[in-house]
PDB file of C-alpha atoms in Angstrom:
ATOM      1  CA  UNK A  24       0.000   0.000   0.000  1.00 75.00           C
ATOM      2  CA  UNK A  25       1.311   3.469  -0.946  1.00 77.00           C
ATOM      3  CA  UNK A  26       4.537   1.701  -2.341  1.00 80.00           C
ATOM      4  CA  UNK A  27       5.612   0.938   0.843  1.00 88.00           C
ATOM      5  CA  UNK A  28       7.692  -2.564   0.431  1.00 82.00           C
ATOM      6  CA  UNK A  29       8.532  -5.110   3.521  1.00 82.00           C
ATOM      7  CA  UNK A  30       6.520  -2.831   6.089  1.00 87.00           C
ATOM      8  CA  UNK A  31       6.909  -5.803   8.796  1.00 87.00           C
ATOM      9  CA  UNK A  32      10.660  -5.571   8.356  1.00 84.00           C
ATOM     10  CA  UNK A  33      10.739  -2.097   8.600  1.00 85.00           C
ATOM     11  CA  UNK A  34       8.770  -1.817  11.688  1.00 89.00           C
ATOM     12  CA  UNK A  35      10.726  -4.128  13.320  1.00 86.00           C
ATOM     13  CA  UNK A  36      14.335  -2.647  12.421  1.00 81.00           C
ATOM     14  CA  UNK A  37      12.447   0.614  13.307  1.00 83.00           C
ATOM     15  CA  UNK A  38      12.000  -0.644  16.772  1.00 85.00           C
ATOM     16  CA  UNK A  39      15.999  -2.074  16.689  1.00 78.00           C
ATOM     17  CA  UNK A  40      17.350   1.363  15.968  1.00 75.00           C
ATOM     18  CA  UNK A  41      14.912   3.184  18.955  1.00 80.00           C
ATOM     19  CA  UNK A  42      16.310   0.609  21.400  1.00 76.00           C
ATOM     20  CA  UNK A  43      19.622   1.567  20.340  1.00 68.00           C
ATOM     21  CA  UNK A  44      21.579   4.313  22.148  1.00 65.00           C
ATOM     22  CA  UNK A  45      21.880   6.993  20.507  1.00 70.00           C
ATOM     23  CA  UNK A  46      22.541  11.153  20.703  1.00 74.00           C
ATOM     24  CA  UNK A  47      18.953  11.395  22.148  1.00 79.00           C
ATOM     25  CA  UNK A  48      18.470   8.972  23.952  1.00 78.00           C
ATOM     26  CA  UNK A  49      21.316  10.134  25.954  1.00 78.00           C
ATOM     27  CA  UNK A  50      19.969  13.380  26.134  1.00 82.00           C
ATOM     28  CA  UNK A  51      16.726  12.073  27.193  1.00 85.00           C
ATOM     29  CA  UNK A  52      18.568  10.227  29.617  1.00 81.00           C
ATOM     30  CA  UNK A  53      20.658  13.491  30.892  1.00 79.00           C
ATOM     31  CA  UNK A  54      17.591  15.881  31.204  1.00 82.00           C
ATOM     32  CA  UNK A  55      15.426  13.326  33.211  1.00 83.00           C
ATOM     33  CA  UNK A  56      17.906  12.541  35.596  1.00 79.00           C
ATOM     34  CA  UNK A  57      19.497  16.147  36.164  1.00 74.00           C
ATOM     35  CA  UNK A  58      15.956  17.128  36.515  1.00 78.00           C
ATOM     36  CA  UNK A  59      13.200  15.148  36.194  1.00 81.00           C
ATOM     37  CA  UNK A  60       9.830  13.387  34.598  1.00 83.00           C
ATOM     38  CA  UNK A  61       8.687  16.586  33.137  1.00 86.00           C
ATOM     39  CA  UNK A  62      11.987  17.709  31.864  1.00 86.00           C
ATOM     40  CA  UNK A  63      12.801  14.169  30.417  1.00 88.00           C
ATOM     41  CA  UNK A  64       8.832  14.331  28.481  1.00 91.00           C
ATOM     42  CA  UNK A  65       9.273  17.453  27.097  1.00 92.00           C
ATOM     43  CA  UNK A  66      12.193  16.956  25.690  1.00 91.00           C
ATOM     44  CA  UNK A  67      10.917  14.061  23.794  1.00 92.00           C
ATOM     45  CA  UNK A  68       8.461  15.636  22.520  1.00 93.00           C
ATOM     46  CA  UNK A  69      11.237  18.636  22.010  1.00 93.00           C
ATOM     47  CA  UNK A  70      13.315  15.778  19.794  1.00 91.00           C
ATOM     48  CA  UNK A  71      10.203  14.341  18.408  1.00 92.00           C
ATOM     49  CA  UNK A  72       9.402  17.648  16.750  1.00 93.00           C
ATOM     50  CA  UNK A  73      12.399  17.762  15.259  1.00 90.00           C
ATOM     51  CA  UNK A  74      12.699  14.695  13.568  1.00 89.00           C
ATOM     52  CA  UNK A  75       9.404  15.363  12.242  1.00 90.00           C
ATOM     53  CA  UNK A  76      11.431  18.035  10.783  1.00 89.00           C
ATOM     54  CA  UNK A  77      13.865  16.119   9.268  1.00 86.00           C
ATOM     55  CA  UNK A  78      10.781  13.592   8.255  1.00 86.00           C
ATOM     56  CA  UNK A  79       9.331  16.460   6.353  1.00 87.00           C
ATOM     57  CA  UNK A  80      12.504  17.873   4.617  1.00 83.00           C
ATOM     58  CA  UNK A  81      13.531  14.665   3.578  1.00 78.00           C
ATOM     59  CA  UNK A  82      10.155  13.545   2.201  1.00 79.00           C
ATOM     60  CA  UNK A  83      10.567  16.837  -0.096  1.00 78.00           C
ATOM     61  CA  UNK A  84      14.173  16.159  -1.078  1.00 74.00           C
ATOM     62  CA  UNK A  85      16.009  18.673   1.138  1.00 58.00           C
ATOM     63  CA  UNK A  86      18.061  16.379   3.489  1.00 54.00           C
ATOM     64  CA  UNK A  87      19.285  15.372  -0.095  1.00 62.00           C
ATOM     65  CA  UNK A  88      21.585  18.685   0.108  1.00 60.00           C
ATOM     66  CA  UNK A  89      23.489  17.498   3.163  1.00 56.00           C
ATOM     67  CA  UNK A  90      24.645  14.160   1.369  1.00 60.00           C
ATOM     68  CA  UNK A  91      25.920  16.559  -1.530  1.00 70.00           C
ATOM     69  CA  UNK A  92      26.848  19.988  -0.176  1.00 70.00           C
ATOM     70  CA  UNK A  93      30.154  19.764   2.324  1.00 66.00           C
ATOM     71  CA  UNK A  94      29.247  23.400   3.356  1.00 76.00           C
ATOM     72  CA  UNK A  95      25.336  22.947   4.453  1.00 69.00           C
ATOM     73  CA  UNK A  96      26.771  19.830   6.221  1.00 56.00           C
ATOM     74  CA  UNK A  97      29.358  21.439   8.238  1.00 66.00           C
ATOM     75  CA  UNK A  98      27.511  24.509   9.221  1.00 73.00           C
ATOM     76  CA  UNK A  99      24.968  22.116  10.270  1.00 61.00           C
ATOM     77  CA  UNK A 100      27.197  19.918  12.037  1.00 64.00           C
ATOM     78  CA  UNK A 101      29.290  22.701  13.903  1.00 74.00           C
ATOM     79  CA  UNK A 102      25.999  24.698  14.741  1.00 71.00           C
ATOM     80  CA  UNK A 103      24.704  21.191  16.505  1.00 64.00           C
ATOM     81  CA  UNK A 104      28.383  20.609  18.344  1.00 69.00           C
ATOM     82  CA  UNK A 105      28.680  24.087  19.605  1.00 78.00           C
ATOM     83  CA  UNK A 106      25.057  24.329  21.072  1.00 69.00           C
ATOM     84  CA  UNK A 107      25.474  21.137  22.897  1.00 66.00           C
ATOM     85  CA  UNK A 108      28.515  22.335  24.272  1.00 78.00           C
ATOM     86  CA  UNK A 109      26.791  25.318  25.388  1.00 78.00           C
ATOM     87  CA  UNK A 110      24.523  23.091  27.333  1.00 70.00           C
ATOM     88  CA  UNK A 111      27.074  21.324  28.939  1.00 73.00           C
ATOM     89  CA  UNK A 112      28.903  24.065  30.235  1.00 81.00           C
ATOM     90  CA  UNK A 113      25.884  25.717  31.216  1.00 74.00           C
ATOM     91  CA  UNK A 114      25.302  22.355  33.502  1.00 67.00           C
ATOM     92  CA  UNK A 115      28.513  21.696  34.722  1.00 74.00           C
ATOM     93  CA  UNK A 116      28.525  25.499  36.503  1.00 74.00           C
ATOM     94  CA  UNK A 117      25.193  24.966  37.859  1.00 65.00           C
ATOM     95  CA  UNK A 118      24.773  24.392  41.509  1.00 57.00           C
ATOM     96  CA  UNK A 119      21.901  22.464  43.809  1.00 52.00           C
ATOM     97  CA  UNK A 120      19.264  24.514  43.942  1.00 47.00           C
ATOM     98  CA  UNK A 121      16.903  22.377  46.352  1.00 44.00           C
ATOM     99  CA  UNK A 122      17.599  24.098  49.970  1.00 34.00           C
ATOM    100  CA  UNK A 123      17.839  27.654  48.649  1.00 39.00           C
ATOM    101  CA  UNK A 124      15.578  28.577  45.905  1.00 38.00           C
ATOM    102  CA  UNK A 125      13.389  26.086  44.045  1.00 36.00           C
ATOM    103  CA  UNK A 126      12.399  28.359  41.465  1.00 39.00           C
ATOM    104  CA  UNK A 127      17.099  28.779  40.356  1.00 39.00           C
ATOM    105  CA  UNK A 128      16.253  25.230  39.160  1.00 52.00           C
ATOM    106  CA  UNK A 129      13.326  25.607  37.428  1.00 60.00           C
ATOM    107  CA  UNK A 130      13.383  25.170  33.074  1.00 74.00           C
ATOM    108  CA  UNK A 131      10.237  26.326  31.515  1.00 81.00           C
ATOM    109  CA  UNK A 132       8.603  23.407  29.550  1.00 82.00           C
ATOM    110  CA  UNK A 133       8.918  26.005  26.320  1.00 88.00           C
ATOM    111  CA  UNK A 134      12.744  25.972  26.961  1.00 88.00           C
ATOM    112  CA  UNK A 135      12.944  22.714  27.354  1.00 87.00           C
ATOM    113  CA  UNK A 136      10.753  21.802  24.155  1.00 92.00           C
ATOM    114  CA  UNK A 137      12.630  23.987  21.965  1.00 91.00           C
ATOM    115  CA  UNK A 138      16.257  22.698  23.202  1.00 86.00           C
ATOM    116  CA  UNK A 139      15.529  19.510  22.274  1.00 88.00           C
ATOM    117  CA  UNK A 140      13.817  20.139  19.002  1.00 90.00           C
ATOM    118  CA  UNK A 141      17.400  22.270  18.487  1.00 88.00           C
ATOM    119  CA  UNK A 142      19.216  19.368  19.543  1.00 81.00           C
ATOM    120  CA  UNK A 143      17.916  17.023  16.803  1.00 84.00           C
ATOM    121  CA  UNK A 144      17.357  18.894  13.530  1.00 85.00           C
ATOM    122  CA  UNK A 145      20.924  20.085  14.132  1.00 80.00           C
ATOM    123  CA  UNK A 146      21.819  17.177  14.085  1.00 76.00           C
ATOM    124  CA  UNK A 147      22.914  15.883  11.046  1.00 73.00           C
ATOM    125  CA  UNK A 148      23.435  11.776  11.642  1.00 70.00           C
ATOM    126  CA  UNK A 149      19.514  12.175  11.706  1.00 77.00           C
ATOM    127  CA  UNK A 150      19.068  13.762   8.412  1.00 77.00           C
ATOM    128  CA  UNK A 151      21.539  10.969   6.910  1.00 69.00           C
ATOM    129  CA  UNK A 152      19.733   8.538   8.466  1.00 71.00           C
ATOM    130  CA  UNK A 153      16.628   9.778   7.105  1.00 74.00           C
ATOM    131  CA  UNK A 154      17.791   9.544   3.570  1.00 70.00           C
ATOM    132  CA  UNK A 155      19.631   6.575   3.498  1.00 68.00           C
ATOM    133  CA  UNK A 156      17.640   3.951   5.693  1.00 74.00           C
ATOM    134  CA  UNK A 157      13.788   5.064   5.084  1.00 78.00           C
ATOM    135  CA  UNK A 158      14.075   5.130   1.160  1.00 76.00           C
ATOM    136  CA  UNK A 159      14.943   1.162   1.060  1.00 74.00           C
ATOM    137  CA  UNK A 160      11.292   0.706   2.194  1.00 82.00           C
ATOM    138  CA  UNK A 161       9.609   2.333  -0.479  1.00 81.00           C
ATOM    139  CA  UNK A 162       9.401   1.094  -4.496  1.00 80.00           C
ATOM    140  CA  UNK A 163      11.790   2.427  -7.051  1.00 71.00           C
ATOM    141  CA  UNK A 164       8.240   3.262  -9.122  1.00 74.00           C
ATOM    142  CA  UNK A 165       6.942   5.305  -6.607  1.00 73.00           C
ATOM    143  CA  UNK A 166       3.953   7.500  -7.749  1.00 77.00           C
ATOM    144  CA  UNK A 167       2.669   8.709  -4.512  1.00 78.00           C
ATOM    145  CA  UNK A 168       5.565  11.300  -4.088  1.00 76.00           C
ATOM    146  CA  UNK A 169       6.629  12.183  -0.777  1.00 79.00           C
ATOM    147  CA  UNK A 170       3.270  10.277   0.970  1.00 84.00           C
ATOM    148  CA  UNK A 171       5.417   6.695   1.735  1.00 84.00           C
ATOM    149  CA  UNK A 172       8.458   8.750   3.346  1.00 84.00           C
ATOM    150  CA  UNK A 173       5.876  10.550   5.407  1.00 87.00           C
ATOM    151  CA  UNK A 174       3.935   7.734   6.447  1.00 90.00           C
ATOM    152  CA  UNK A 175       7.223   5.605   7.368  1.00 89.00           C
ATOM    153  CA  UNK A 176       9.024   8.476   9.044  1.00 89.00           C
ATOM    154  CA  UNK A 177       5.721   9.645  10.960  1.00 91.00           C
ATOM    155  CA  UNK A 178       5.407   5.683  12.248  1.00 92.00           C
ATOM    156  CA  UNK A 179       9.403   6.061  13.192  1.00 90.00           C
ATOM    157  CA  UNK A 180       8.623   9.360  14.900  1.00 91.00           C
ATOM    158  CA  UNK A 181       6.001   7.308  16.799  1.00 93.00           C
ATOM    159  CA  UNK A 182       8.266   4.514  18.015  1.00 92.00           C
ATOM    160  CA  UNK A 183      10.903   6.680  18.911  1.00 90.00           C
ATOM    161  CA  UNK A 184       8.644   9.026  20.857  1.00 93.00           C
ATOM    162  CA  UNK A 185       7.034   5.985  23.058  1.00 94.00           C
ATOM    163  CA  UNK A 186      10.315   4.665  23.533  1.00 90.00           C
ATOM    164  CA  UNK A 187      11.675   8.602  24.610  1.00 90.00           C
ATOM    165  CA  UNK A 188       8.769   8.814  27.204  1.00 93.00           C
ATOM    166  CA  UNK A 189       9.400   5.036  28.490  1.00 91.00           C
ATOM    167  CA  UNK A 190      13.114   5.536  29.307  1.00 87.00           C
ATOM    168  CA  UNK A 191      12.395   9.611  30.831  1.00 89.00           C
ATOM    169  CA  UNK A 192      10.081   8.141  33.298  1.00 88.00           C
ATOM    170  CA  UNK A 193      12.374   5.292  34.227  1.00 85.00           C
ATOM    171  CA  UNK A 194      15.342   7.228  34.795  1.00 83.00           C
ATOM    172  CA  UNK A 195      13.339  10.138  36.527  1.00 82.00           C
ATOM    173  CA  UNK A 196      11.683   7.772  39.269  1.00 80.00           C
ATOM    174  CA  UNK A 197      14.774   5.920  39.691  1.00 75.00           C
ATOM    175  CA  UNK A 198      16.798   9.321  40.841  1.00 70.00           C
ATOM    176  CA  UNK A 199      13.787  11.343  42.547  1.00 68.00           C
ATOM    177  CA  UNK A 200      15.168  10.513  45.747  1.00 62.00           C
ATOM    178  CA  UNK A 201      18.664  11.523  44.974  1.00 58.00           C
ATOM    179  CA  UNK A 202      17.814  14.782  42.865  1.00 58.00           C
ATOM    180  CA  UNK A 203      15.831  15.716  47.040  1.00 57.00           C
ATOM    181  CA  UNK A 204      20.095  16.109  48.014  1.00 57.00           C
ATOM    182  CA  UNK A 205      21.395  19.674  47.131  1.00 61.00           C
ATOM    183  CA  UNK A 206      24.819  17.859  46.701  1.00 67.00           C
ATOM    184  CA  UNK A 207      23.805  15.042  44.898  1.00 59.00           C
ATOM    185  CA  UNK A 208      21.905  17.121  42.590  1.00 60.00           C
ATOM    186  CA  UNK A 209      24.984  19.189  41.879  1.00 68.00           C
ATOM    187  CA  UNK A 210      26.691  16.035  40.916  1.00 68.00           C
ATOM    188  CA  UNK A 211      24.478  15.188  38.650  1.00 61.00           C
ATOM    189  CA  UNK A 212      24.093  18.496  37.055  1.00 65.00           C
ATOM    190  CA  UNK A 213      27.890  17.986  36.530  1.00 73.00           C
ATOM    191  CA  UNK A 214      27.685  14.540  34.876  1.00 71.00           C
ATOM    192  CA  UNK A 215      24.812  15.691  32.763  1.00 63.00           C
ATOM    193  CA  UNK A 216      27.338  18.487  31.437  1.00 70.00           C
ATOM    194  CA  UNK A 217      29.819  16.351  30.534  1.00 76.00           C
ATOM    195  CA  UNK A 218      27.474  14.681  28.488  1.00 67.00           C
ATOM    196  CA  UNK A 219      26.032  17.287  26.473  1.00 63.00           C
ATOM    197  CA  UNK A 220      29.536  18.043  26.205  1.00 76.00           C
ATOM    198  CA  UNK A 221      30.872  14.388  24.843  1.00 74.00           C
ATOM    199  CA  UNK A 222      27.595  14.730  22.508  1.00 60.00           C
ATOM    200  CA  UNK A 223      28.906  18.142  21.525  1.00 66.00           C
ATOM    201  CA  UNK A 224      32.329  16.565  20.264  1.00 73.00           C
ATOM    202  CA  UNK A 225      31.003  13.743  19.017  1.00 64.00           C
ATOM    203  CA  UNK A 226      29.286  15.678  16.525  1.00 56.00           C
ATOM    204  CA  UNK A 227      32.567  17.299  14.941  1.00 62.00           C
ATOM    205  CA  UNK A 228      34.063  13.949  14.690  1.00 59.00           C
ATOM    206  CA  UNK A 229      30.681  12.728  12.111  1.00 50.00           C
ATOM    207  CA  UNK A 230      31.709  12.263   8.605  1.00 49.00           C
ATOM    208  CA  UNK A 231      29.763  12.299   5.386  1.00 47.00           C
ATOM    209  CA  UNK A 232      29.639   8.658   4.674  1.00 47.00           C
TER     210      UNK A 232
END
């Protein structure tokens, strides 16, 4: 249906690849433990939005341009690295907050949202991925345009997002207790920064092929 070929195989490697550590999923990881359930869900949602992003441009053909144009792929690239590393710095100089003043420690949900959408469309191992893995489900004689890629990467964007939510909750109930200790929350604010920052790097270090 819709030229989509091998649709069992795809959901299942679909479901592979979410299970698989990744960028985000160590982000996900980062935010819920630093700070919590609702930090860890909306930035899903945050990284969700923005690989519906890359779902859309590369349903229309513009991910295309970062398997073909070095410069769009580096300033894409470097613009990812450097605002990661931004966010780990930021982390690893901030303190407990707990016993002083709640409200230091507090992220609105709209900051939180829009770093990780950030996060992931600068990101381009997603865009790649995008182009290179969804198109093997979908028949050479297409003739329903860019409606397969959409359906596949919305389904993708689906899994991932469950699988987001499922791990932010784990991780977020399994360090409430420690995030209630002003020191122990500093720690973790700390680990979480070096993180973002090994993310960051990691980024620089992603080549073309």
């Amino acid at each position: 249906m819709f030229d989509i070929v091998s649709f069992q195989l795809f959901f299942i490697t679909a479901i592979v690849i979410c299970l698989t550590p990744g960028i985000d999923t160590l982000y996900i990881l980062s935010r819920s433990i630093s700070q919590g359930k609702s930090a860890g869900v909306y930035s899903v949602l945050g990284i969700s939005s923005g690989t519906m992003v890359h779902t859309i441009l590369a349903a229309i053909g513009l991910s295309a341009l970062l398997k073909t144009s070095v410069l769009i792929f580096t300033i894409v690239k470097v613009v990812g690295a450097i605002y990661l590393l931004f966010l780990g710095i930021q982390m690893l100089f901030k303190k407990g907050s707990r016993l002083n003043n709640v409200k230091m420690n507090y992220i609105p949900p709209k900051k939180l949202f829009s770093q990780g959408v950030i996060t992931n469309v600068t990101n381009p191992k997603v865009a790649l991925f995008y182009i290179s893995f969804i198109p093997q489900f979908i028949a050479t004689d297409n003739v329903y345009g860019p409606l397969p890629f959409l359906i596949l990467g919305i389904i993708f964007v689906f899994i991932s997002t469950l699988w987001g939510v499922s791990i932010s909750l784990f991780a977020s109930k399994v360090t409430e207790k420690l995030r209630e200790n002003t020191i122990v929350e500093t720690i973790l604010n700390k680990i979480t920064g070096l993180i973002f920052i090994i993310l960051g790097l990691s980024l620089f270090s992603t080549n073309k092929n």
